[in-house]
PDB file of C-alpha atoms in Angstrom:
ATOM      1  CA  MET A   1       2.007  14.643  10.143  1.00 55.00           C
ATOM      2  CA  GLU A   2       0.798  14.106  13.692  1.00 58.00           C
ATOM      3  CA  PHE A   3      -1.323  17.240  13.927  1.00 60.00           C
ATOM      4  CA  PHE A   4      -2.948  16.370  10.578  1.00 60.00           C
ATOM      5  CA  ARG A   5      -3.852  13.035  12.174  1.00 57.00           C
ATOM      6  CA  ALA A   6      -2.041  11.024   9.525  1.00 49.00           C
ATOM      7  CA  ARG A   7      -3.037   7.812  11.268  1.00 49.00           C
ATOM      8  CA  GLN A   8      -6.540   8.148   9.869  1.00 51.00           C
ATOM      9  CA  ALA A   9      -7.029   5.994   6.774  1.00 48.00           C
ATOM     10  CA  ASP A  10      -8.602   8.751   4.685  1.00 54.00           C
ATOM     11  CA  ILE A  11      -5.664  11.134   5.097  1.00 51.00           C
ATOM     12  CA  VAL A  12      -2.824  10.870   2.611  1.00 55.00           C
ATOM     13  CA  ILE A  13       0.438  12.606   3.461  1.00 52.00           C
ATOM     14  CA  ALA A  14       3.091  11.923   0.816  1.00 51.00           C
ATOM     15  CA  PRO A  15       6.495  13.564   1.379  1.00 54.00           C
ATOM     16  CA  ILE A  16       7.886  14.813  -1.925  1.00 54.00           C
ATOM     17  CA  PHE A  17      10.777  17.081  -0.933  1.00 52.00           C
ATOM     18  CA  GLY A  18      12.670  15.640   2.019  1.00 51.00           C
ATOM     19  CA  LYS A  19      16.277  16.330   1.103  1.00 50.00           C
ATOM     20  CA  SER A  20      16.254  20.121   1.056  1.00 60.00           C
ATOM     21  CA  GLU A  21      16.052  22.431   4.069  1.00 77.00           C
ATOM     22  CA  VAL A  22      12.604  23.402   2.829  1.00 84.00           C
ATOM     23  CA  THR A  23      10.469  20.251   2.807  1.00 83.00           C
ATOM     24  CA  MET A  24       7.275  19.575   0.888  1.00 83.00           C
ATOM     25  CA  ALA A  25       4.501  17.010   1.172  1.00 81.00           C
ATOM     26  CA  ARG A  26       1.164  16.431  -0.479  1.00 82.00           C
ATOM     27  CA  LEU A  27      -1.757  16.578   1.966  1.00 83.00           C
ATOM     28  CA  SER A  28      -5.080  15.193   0.792  1.00 83.00           C
ATOM     29  CA  CYS A  29      -8.379  13.834   2.048  1.00 83.00           C
ATOM     30  CA  PRO A  30     -11.244  12.878  -0.332  1.00 84.00           C
ATOM     31  CA  HIS A  31     -13.963  13.198   2.309  1.00 82.00           C
ATOM     32  CA  ALA A  32     -15.543  16.277   3.869  1.00 86.00           C
ATOM     33  CA  GLY A  33     -15.926  16.818   7.594  1.00 83.00           C
ATOM     34  CA  HIS A  34     -12.464  15.863   8.794  1.00 78.00           C
ATOM     35  CA  GLY A  35     -12.979  18.118  11.790  1.00 80.00           C
ATOM     36  CA  VAL A  36     -10.618  19.916  14.154  1.00 81.00           C
ATOM     37  CA  ILE A  37      -6.934  19.088  13.786  1.00 79.00           C
ATOM     38  CA  ASP A  38      -4.482  19.058  16.647  1.00 75.00           C
ATOM     39  CA  PRO A  39      -2.617  22.393  16.956  1.00 76.00           C
ATOM     40  CA  PRO A  40       0.980  22.241  15.661  1.00 76.00           C
ATOM     41  CA  LEU A  41       3.869  22.726  18.030  1.00 79.00           C
ATOM     42  CA  ARG A  42       5.253  26.240  18.106  1.00 83.00           C
ATOM     43  CA  GLU A  43       8.537  26.630  16.280  1.00 87.00           C
ATOM     44  CA  ASP A  44      10.488  29.282  14.411  1.00 87.00           C
ATOM     45  CA  ALA A  45       9.180  28.299  11.001  1.00 89.00           C
ATOM     46  CA  PHE A  46       6.468  28.944   8.425  1.00 91.00           C
ATOM     47  CA  PHE A  47       4.080  26.628   6.623  1.00 91.00           C
ATOM     48  CA  LEU A  48       2.833  27.433   3.122  1.00 93.00           C
ATOM     49  CA  ALA A  49      -0.332  25.537   2.133  1.00 92.00           C
ATOM     50  CA  PHE A  50      -1.049  25.551  -1.615  1.00 94.00           C
ATOM     51  CA  ASN A  51      -4.485  24.357  -2.740  1.00 93.00           C
ATOM     52  CA  LEU A  52      -4.905  21.905  -5.606  1.00 93.00           C
ATOM     53  CA  ARG A  53      -8.680  22.151  -5.084  1.00 92.00           C
ATOM     54  CA  ASP A  54     -11.058  24.584  -3.374  1.00 94.00           C
ATOM     55  CA  TYR A  55     -11.030  24.205   0.407  1.00 92.00           C
ATOM     56  CA  GLU A  56     -13.485  25.327   3.078  1.00 92.00           C
ATOM     57  CA  GLY A  57     -12.970  25.425   6.827  1.00 90.00           C
ATOM     58  CA  HIS A  58     -12.691  27.571   9.957  1.00 90.00           C
ATOM     59  CA  LEU A  59      -9.483  28.918  11.474  1.00 89.00           C
ATOM     60  CA  TRP A  60      -8.449  30.302  14.861  1.00 89.00           C
ATOM     61  CA  VAL A  61      -5.171  32.186  15.445  1.00 88.00           C
ATOM     62  CA  ASP A  62      -4.016  32.925  18.994  1.00 85.00           C
ATOM     63  CA  ASP A  63      -7.478  31.822  20.215  1.00 81.00           C
ATOM     64  CA  ARG A  64      -9.281  34.300  17.916  1.00 85.00           C
ATOM     65  CA  LYS A  65     -11.429  33.171  15.019  1.00 88.00           C
ATOM     66  CA  VAL A  66     -10.229  34.413  11.638  1.00 86.00           C
ATOM     67  CA  ASP A  67     -12.785  35.856   9.231  1.00 81.00           C
ATOM     68  CA  CYS A  68     -12.037  33.517   6.325  1.00 78.00           C
ATOM     69  CA  THR A  69     -13.658  30.262   5.303  1.00 78.00           C
ATOM     70  CA  ILE A  70     -12.726  29.520   1.665  1.00 86.00           C
ATOM     71  CA  SER A  71      -9.355  29.042  -0.015  1.00 89.00           C
ATOM     72  CA  ARG A  72      -9.456  28.765  -3.775  1.00 93.00           C
ATOM     73  CA  ARG A  73      -7.696  26.270  -6.017  1.00 93.00           C
ATOM     74  CA  GLY A  74      -4.356  27.723  -7.135  1.00 93.00           C
ATOM     75  CA  ASN A  75      -4.036  29.998  -4.090  1.00 94.00           C
ATOM     76  CA  PHE A  76      -2.090  29.544  -0.865  1.00 94.00           C
ATOM     77  CA  THR A  77      -2.068  30.499   2.803  1.00 93.00           C
ATOM     78  CA  ILE A  78       0.970  31.112   5.026  1.00 92.00           C
ATOM     79  CA  TYR A  79       1.068  30.075   8.688  1.00 90.00           C
ATOM     80  CA  ASP A  80       3.618  31.518  11.127  1.00 89.00           C
ATOM     81  CA  TYR A  81       4.320  28.651  13.542  1.00 88.00           C
ATOM     82  CA  ARG A  82       5.409  31.048  16.283  1.00 86.00           C
ATOM     83  CA  ARG A  83       1.685  31.673  16.771  1.00 86.00           C
ATOM     84  CA  SER A  84      -1.066  29.339  17.926  1.00 85.00           C
ATOM     85  CA  TRP A  85      -3.181  27.838  15.113  1.00 86.00           C
ATOM     86  CA  LEU A  86      -6.301  25.696  15.184  1.00 85.00           C
ATOM     87  CA  ALA A  87      -8.339  24.577  12.164  1.00 86.00           C
ATOM     88  CA  ASP A  88     -11.704  22.912  11.666  1.00 87.00           C
ATOM     89  CA  MET A  89     -11.443  21.263   8.235  1.00 86.00           C
ATOM     90  CA  LYS A  90     -14.939  21.226   6.743  1.00 88.00           C
ATOM     91  CA  SER A  91     -14.429  20.195   3.118  1.00 89.00           C
ATOM     92  CA  ALA A  92     -12.311  17.620   1.363  1.00 88.00           C
ATOM     93  CA  PHE A  93      -8.828  18.939   0.653  1.00 88.00           C
ATOM     94  CA  ASP A  94      -5.849  18.361  -1.589  1.00 89.00           C
ATOM     95  CA  GLY A  95      -2.734  20.469  -1.629  1.00 89.00           C
ATOM     96  CA  LEU A  96       0.998  20.854  -1.214  1.00 88.00           C
ATOM     97  CA  GLY A  97       2.464  21.929   2.106  1.00 87.00           C
ATOM     98  CA  PHE A  98       5.902  23.548   2.373  1.00 90.00           C
ATOM     99  CA  HIS A  99       7.652  23.665   5.749  1.00 89.00           C
ATOM    100  CA  ILE A 100      10.039  26.657   5.711  1.00 89.00           C
ATOM    101  CA  PRO A 101      12.330  27.068   8.748  1.00 88.00           C
ATOM    102  CA  ARG A 102      13.571  30.534   9.623  1.00 83.00           C
ATOM    103  CA  ALA A 103      17.099  29.391   8.755  1.00 80.00           C
ATOM    104  CA  ALA A 104      15.988  29.235   5.120  1.00 81.00           C
ATOM    105  CA  LEU A 105      15.064  32.933   5.265  1.00 81.00           C
ATOM    106  CA  ILE A 106      18.193  33.937   7.163  1.00 78.00           C
ATOM    107  CA  ALA A 107      20.322  32.327   4.449  1.00 74.00           C
ATOM    108  CA  PHE A 108      19.129  35.035   2.024  1.00 73.00           C
ATOM    109  CA  GLU A 109      19.685  38.063   4.254  1.00 70.00           C
ATOM    110  CA  GLU A 110      23.179  38.676   2.847  1.00 66.00           C
ATOM    111  CA  ASP A 111      21.854  38.476  -0.723  1.00 66.00           C
ATOM    112  CA  LEU A 112      19.092  40.918   0.223  1.00 67.00           C
ATOM    113  CA  GLY A 113      21.427  43.650   1.373  1.00 65.00           C
ATOM    114  CA  GLY A 114      21.795  42.430   4.948  1.00 64.00           C
ATOM    115  CA  CYS A 115      18.133  43.111   5.687  1.00 69.00           C
ATOM    116  CA  ARG A 116      16.694  40.924   8.446  1.00 72.00           C
ATOM    117  CA  ILE A 117      13.508  39.071   7.528  1.00 76.00           C
ATOM    118  CA  ASP A 118      11.605  38.866  10.788  1.00 75.00           C
ATOM    119  CA  THR A 119       8.305  37.623   9.392  1.00 79.00           C
ATOM    120  CA  LEU A 120       6.256  37.209   6.243  1.00 84.00           C
ATOM    121  CA  ASP A 121       3.770  40.052   6.186  1.00 83.00           C
ATOM    122  CA  VAL A 122       0.487  38.330   5.359  1.00 86.00           C
ATOM    123  CA  ALA A 123      -2.770  38.306   7.299  1.00 86.00           C
ATOM    124  CA  PRO A 124      -3.661  35.065   9.130  1.00 86.00           C
ATOM    125  CA  GLY A 125      -5.722  32.879   6.841  1.00 87.00           C
ATOM    126  CA  GLN A 126      -5.270  35.223   3.858  1.00 89.00           C
ATOM    127  CA  ASP A 127      -6.065  33.481   0.556  1.00 92.00           C
ATOM    128  CA  ILE A 128      -3.148  34.575  -1.640  1.00 93.00           C
ATOM    129  CA  GLU A 129      -3.027  34.459  -5.430  1.00 93.00           C
ATOM    130  CA  ASP A 130       0.555  34.643  -6.703  1.00 94.00           C
ATOM    131  CA  ASP A 131       1.608  33.763 -10.264  1.00 93.00           C
ATOM    132  CA  VAL A 132       5.231  33.087  -9.300  1.00 92.00           C
ATOM    133  CA  VAL A 133       4.274  30.558  -6.617  1.00 93.00           C
ATOM    134  CA  LYS A 134       1.724  29.020  -8.987  1.00 93.00           C
ATOM    135  CA  ARG A 135       4.412  28.458 -11.655  1.00 90.00           C
ATOM    136  CA  LEU A 136       6.791  26.958  -9.093  1.00 89.00           C
ATOM    137  CA  ILE A 137       4.076  24.534  -8.003  1.00 90.00           C
ATOM    138  CA  GLY A 138       3.563  23.644 -11.662  1.00 88.00           C
ATOM    139  CA  ALA A 139       7.246  22.710 -11.858  1.00 84.00           C
ATOM    140  CA  CYS A 140       6.854  20.482  -8.784  1.00 81.00           C
ATOM    141  CA  LEU A 141       3.731  18.613  -9.881  1.00 80.00           C
ATOM    142  CA  PRO A 142       5.467  16.062 -12.192  1.00 78.00           C
ATOM    143  CA  SER A 143       7.514  14.855  -9.208  1.00 72.00           C
ATOM    144  CA  LEU A 144       4.304  13.802  -7.462  1.00 69.00           C
ATOM    145  CA  ASP A 145       4.051  10.810  -9.800  1.00 68.00           C
ATOM    146  CA  VAL A 146       7.648   9.628  -9.310  1.00 66.00           C
ATOM    147  CA  PRO A 147       8.717   8.450  -5.828  1.00 59.00           C
ATOM    148  CA  ASN A 148      12.033  10.166  -4.985  1.00 61.00           C
ATOM    149  CA  GLY A 149      11.911  11.679  -8.467  1.00 61.00           C
ATOM    150  CA  ALA A 150      13.094  15.153  -7.439  1.00 66.00           C
ATOM    151  CA  SER A 151      16.876  15.392  -7.231  1.00 74.00           C
ATOM    152  CA  ARG A 152      18.580  17.258  -4.397  1.00 76.00           C
ATOM    153  CA  LEU A 153      19.634  20.026  -6.791  1.00 80.00           C
ATOM    154  CA  PHE A 154      16.081  20.409  -8.094  1.00 79.00           C
ATOM    155  CA  GLN A 155      14.668  20.521  -4.564  1.00 80.00           C
ATOM    156  CA  ASP A 156      17.247  23.093  -3.498  1.00 81.00           C
ATOM    157  CA  HIS A 157      16.557  25.155  -6.624  1.00 81.00           C
ATOM    158  CA  ILE A 158      12.782  25.250  -6.106  1.00 83.00           C
ATOM    159  CA  ALA A 159      13.238  25.912  -2.376  1.00 83.00           C
ATOM    160  CA  ALA A 160      15.662  28.774  -3.070  1.00 84.00           C
ATOM    161  CA  ILE A 161      13.388  30.472  -5.622  1.00 86.00           C
ATOM    162  CA  LEU A 162      10.339  30.057  -3.394  1.00 89.00           C
ATOM    163  CA  THR A 163      12.097  31.374  -0.278  1.00 87.00           C
ATOM    164  CA  PHE A 164      13.692  34.300  -2.109  1.00 85.00           C
ATOM    165  CA  HIS A 165      10.341  35.238  -3.647  1.00 89.00           C
ATOM    166  CA  LEU A 166       8.566  35.065  -0.288  1.00 90.00           C
ATOM    167  CA  CYS A 167      11.257  37.257   1.292  1.00 87.00           C
ATOM    168  CA  THR A 168      11.145  39.920  -1.408  1.00 84.00           C
ATOM    169  CA  THR A 169       7.369  39.915  -1.832  1.00 87.00           C
ATOM    170  CA  TYR A 170       6.032  39.354   1.685  1.00 87.00           C
ATOM    171  CA  GLY A 171       9.033  40.116   3.898  1.00 81.00           C
ATOM    172  CA  ASN A 172      10.644  43.446   4.737  1.00 62.00           C
ATOM    173  CA  ARG A 173       9.870  46.140   2.184  1.00 45.00           C
ATOM    174  CA  GLU A 174      13.206  47.976   2.249  1.00 44.00           C
ATOM    175  CA  ILE A 175      15.118  45.192   0.523  1.00 39.00           C
ATOM    176  CA  ARG A 176      17.598  46.266  -2.117  1.00 46.00           C
ATOM    177  CA  THR A 177      17.788  44.432  -5.430  1.00 45.00           C
ATOM    178  CA  PRO A 178      20.781  42.060  -5.271  1.00 48.00           C
ATOM    179  CA  ALA A 179      23.684  42.692  -7.596  1.00 51.00           C
ATOM    180  CA  ARG A 180      23.825  40.518 -10.696  1.00 58.00           C
ATOM    181  CA  GLY A 181      26.941  38.911 -12.090  1.00 73.00           C
ATOM    182  CA  GLY A 182      28.503  35.625 -13.065  1.00 84.00           C
ATOM    183  CA  LEU A 183      30.959  33.287 -11.381  1.00 87.00           C
ATOM    184  CA  ALA A 184      34.658  34.020 -11.319  1.00 84.00           C
ATOM    185  CA  PRO A 185      36.599  31.661 -13.646  1.00 85.00           C
ATOM    186  CA  TRP A 186      37.875  29.574 -10.729  1.00 84.00           C
ATOM    187  CA  GLN A 187      34.387  29.360  -9.252  1.00 87.00           C
ATOM    188  CA  LYS A 188      32.877  28.209 -12.534  1.00 89.00           C
ATOM    189  CA  LYS A 189      35.639  25.614 -12.951  1.00 89.00           C
ATOM    190  CA  ARG A 190      35.210  24.345  -9.385  1.00 88.00           C
ATOM    191  CA  ALA A 191      31.427  24.116  -9.646  1.00 89.00           C
ATOM    192  CA  ILE A 192      31.545  22.198 -12.930  1.00 90.00           C
ATOM    193  CA  GLU A 193      34.214  19.849 -11.564  1.00 88.00           C
ATOM    194  CA  LEU A 194      32.024  19.010  -8.581  1.00 87.00           C
ATOM    195  CA  LEU A 195      28.874  18.556 -10.623  1.00 88.00           C
ATOM    196  CA  GLU A 196      30.556  16.489 -13.339  1.00 86.00           C
ATOM    197  CA  ALA A 197      32.564  14.291 -10.961  1.00 84.00           C
ATOM    198  CA  ASP A 198      29.613  11.962 -10.480  1.00 80.00           C
ATOM    199  CA  LEU A 199      26.467  12.833 -12.403  1.00 80.00           C
ATOM    200  CA  ALA A 200      24.555  10.151 -10.510  1.00 77.00           C
ATOM    201  CA  ALA A 201      25.409  11.708  -7.141  1.00 77.00           C
ATOM    202  CA  ASP A 202      22.682  13.663  -5.333  1.00 75.00           C
ATOM    203  CA  LEU A 203      24.740  16.739  -4.465  1.00 79.00           C
ATOM    204  CA  SER A 204      23.188  19.586  -2.520  1.00 81.00           C
ATOM    205  CA  LEU A 205      23.209  23.105  -3.887  1.00 82.00           C
ATOM    206  CA  SER A 206      24.602  24.426  -0.601  1.00 81.00           C
ATOM    207  CA  CYS A 207      27.597  22.068  -0.873  1.00 84.00           C
ATOM    208  CA  VAL A 208      28.575  23.325  -4.342  1.00 87.00           C
ATOM    209  CA  ALA A 209      27.944  26.948  -3.361  1.00 85.00           C
ATOM    210  CA  ALA A 210      30.143  26.588  -0.264  1.00 84.00           C
ATOM    211  CA  ALA A 211      32.980  25.183  -2.381  1.00 86.00           C
ATOM    212  CA  CYS A 212      32.803  28.398  -4.406  1.00 85.00           C
ATOM    213  CA  GLY A 213      32.740  30.580  -1.285  1.00 81.00           C
ATOM    214  CA  LEU A 214      29.236  31.877  -2.064  1.00 81.00           C
ATOM    215  CA  SER A 215      25.798  31.824  -0.496  1.00 78.00           C
ATOM    216  CA  GLN A 216      23.342  29.430  -2.067  1.00 78.00           C
ATOM    217  CA  GLY A 217      21.138  32.171  -3.498  1.00 76.00           C
ATOM    218  CA  TYR A 218      23.992  34.136  -5.055  1.00 80.00           C
ATOM    219  CA  PHE A 219      25.594  30.980  -6.460  1.00 85.00           C
ATOM    220  CA  THR A 220      22.364  29.903  -8.172  1.00 84.00           C
ATOM    221  CA  ARG A 221      21.963  33.255  -9.945  1.00 83.00           C
ATOM    222  CA  ALA A 222      25.659  33.517 -10.813  1.00 87.00           C
ATOM    223  CA  PHE A 223      25.800  29.950 -12.173  1.00 90.00           C
ATOM    224  CA  ARG A 224      22.831  30.603 -14.426  1.00 87.00           C
ATOM    225  CA  HIS A 225      24.405  33.869 -15.591  1.00 88.00           C
ATOM    226  CA  SER A 226      27.665  32.065 -16.421  1.00 90.00           C
ATOM    227  CA  VAL A 227      26.446  28.855 -18.082  1.00 89.00           C
ATOM    228  CA  GLY A 228      22.923  29.709 -19.218  1.00 88.00           C
ATOM    229  CA  HIS A 229      21.074  27.211 -16.995  1.00 87.00           C
ATOM    230  CA  PRO A 230      20.368  26.848 -13.265  1.00 85.00           C
ATOM    231  CA  PRO A 231      22.483  24.085 -11.672  1.00 87.00           C
ATOM    232  CA  TYR A 232      19.794  21.387 -11.555  1.00 84.00           C
ATOM    233  CA  ARG A 233      18.897  21.869 -15.250  1.00 85.00           C
ATOM    234  CA  TRP A 234      22.559  21.894 -16.285  1.00 89.00           C
ATOM    235  CA  VAL A 235      23.062  18.588 -14.471  1.00 88.00           C
ATOM    236  CA  LEU A 236      19.914  17.162 -16.084  1.00 87.00           C
ATOM    237  CA  LEU A 237      21.217  18.062 -19.549  1.00 90.00           C
ATOM    238  CA  LYS A 238      24.605  16.508 -18.759  1.00 91.00           C
ATOM    239  CA  ARG A 239      22.892  13.325 -17.563  1.00 90.00           C
ATOM    240  CA  LEU A 240      20.966  13.245 -20.820  1.00 92.00           C
ATOM    241  CA  GLU A 241      24.182  13.639 -22.843  1.00 92.00           C
ATOM    242  CA  LYS A 242      25.765  10.760 -20.932  1.00 92.00           C
ATOM    243  CA  ALA A 243      22.686   8.591 -21.499  1.00 92.00           C
ATOM    244  CA  LYS A 244      22.831   9.291 -25.252  1.00 92.00           C
ATOM    245  CA  GLU A 245      26.504   8.327 -25.348  1.00 92.00           C
ATOM    246  CA  LEU A 246      25.853   5.038 -23.541  1.00 92.00           C
ATOM    247  CA  LEU A 247      22.854   4.275 -25.742  1.00 92.00           C
ATOM    248  CA  ARG A 248      24.912   4.857 -28.876  1.00 91.00           C
ATOM    249  CA  THR A 249      28.144   3.105 -27.894  1.00 91.00           C
ATOM    250  CA  THR A 250      27.154   0.238 -25.567  1.00 91.00           C
ATOM    251  CA  GLU A 251      24.669  -2.603 -25.155  1.00 90.00           C
ATOM    252  CA  ILE A 252      23.918  -1.713 -21.534  1.00 92.00           C
ATOM    253  CA  PRO A 253      20.192  -2.141 -20.779  1.00 91.00           C
ATOM    254  CA  ILE A 254      18.235   1.104 -20.676  1.00 92.00           C
ATOM    255  CA  ALA A 255      17.219   0.547 -17.058  1.00 91.00           C
ATOM    256  CA  GLU A 256      20.888   0.316 -16.040  1.00 91.00           C
ATOM    257  CA  ILE A 257      21.771   3.378 -18.116  1.00 91.00           C
ATOM    258  CA  ALA A 258      19.092   5.310 -16.234  1.00 89.00           C
ATOM    259  CA  TYR A 259      20.724   4.326 -12.939  1.00 87.00           C
ATOM    260  CA  LEU A 260      24.260   5.149 -14.139  1.00 88.00           C
ATOM    261  CA  CYS A 261      23.163   8.594 -15.301  1.00 88.00           C
ATOM    262  CA  GLY A 262      21.366   9.583 -12.113  1.00 85.00           C
ATOM    263  CA  PHE A 263      17.749   9.053 -13.160  1.00 85.00           C
ATOM    264  CA  CYS A 264      15.338   7.424 -10.702  1.00 79.00           C
ATOM    265  CA  ASP A 265      14.443   4.592 -13.053  1.00 84.00           C
ATOM    266  CA  GLN A 266      13.874   3.783 -16.718  1.00 88.00           C
ATOM    267  CA  ALA A 267      10.502   5.550 -16.725  1.00 87.00           C
ATOM    268  CA  HIS A 268      12.123   8.756 -15.453  1.00 84.00           C
ATOM    269  CA  LEU A 269      14.814   8.604 -18.149  1.00 88.00           C
ATOM    270  CA  THR A 270      12.194   7.884 -20.815  1.00 90.00           C
ATOM    271  CA  ARG A 271      10.056  10.843 -19.774  1.00 86.00           C
ATOM    272  CA  VAL A 272      12.976  13.301 -19.790  1.00 86.00           C
ATOM    273  CA  PHE A 273      14.432  11.825 -22.987  1.00 91.00           C
ATOM    274  CA  SER A 274      11.093  11.978 -24.812  1.00 89.00           C
ATOM    275  CA  THR A 275      10.509  15.571 -23.735  1.00 86.00           C
ATOM    276  CA  ARG A 276      13.934  16.704 -24.950  1.00 87.00           C
ATOM    277  CA  MET A 277      14.450  14.452 -27.983  1.00 88.00           C
ATOM    278  CA  ASN A 278      10.875  13.797 -29.139  1.00 89.00           C
ATOM    279  CA  THR A 279      11.572  10.070 -29.130  1.00 91.00           C
ATOM    280  CA  THR A 280      12.153   7.290 -26.618  1.00 92.00           C
ATOM    281  CA  PRO A 281      15.632   6.032 -25.601  1.00 91.00           C
ATOM    282  CA  GLY A 282      15.008   2.692 -27.331  1.00 91.00           C
ATOM    283  CA  GLN A 283      13.958   4.317 -30.606  1.00 90.00           C
ATOM    284  CA  TRP A 284      16.876   6.752 -30.458  1.00 91.00           C
ATOM    285  CA  ARG A 285      19.315   3.877 -29.851  1.00 90.00           C
ATOM    286  CA  ARG A 286      18.074   2.000 -32.933  1.00 88.00           C
ATOM    287  CA  VAL A 287      18.400   4.941 -35.356  1.00 85.00           C
ATOM    288  CA  SER A 288      21.631   6.445 -33.965  1.00 83.00           C
ATOM    289  CA  ARG A 289      23.862   3.500 -34.765  1.00 75.00           C
TER     290      ARG A 289
END
């Protein structure tokens, strides 16, 4: 936030994912000519900048100017923070920035056949078009309108898919396809017990995976193979079932039901409920009794 000069009034930096190891924020400025930003501190991490609008500017890497000036809407650029970066931001900009520490890549090395991911093999400033990343961003966009609307499981899920995809697509090329299979019966039972114990709790994916003795990436795939949904979606469906039960059998206000079931607020419950049930919670309550 400091090197983007967040103190300036025309810069908006809105953290969206702050609970997962991979963090995300929206970075936007409606005015052109922001100028040269302060260089970020060197660290063992990557930064993925996804454009929600066309962007134009100049870039220097390790004190050499990069031959690229335009990044298109729907594309992204990856920055390796072990190198020196400097940018002169010419146009207005709006996008999502993902901070990805090396630890997030290392966590997948076992799932990728023990292959070390030393770097992401993309040219500095390269404007990358990638349908998988584009779809993941599409899944994130609704959370932009709801403060703290993305649950820990959802954040972990998006972060895991994004990191795994970056490793397999832009990392080392000799990666073997990971074996596919479901959870052992005891692992499935343990995972469901943890997730069902308190549907309103904001459990991390790594916590549930560790309880099953698995890496986060393997657990996510195995859970989906065993129950038909990734963990965050399974929890969302369970929260919806609990909300329906409370709507049908109690007089608890809808806002309180949203809180009890792990939704951010009544508006969040209403949006999910309407998408799944084609009606609002209040309407469903009236006709289900």
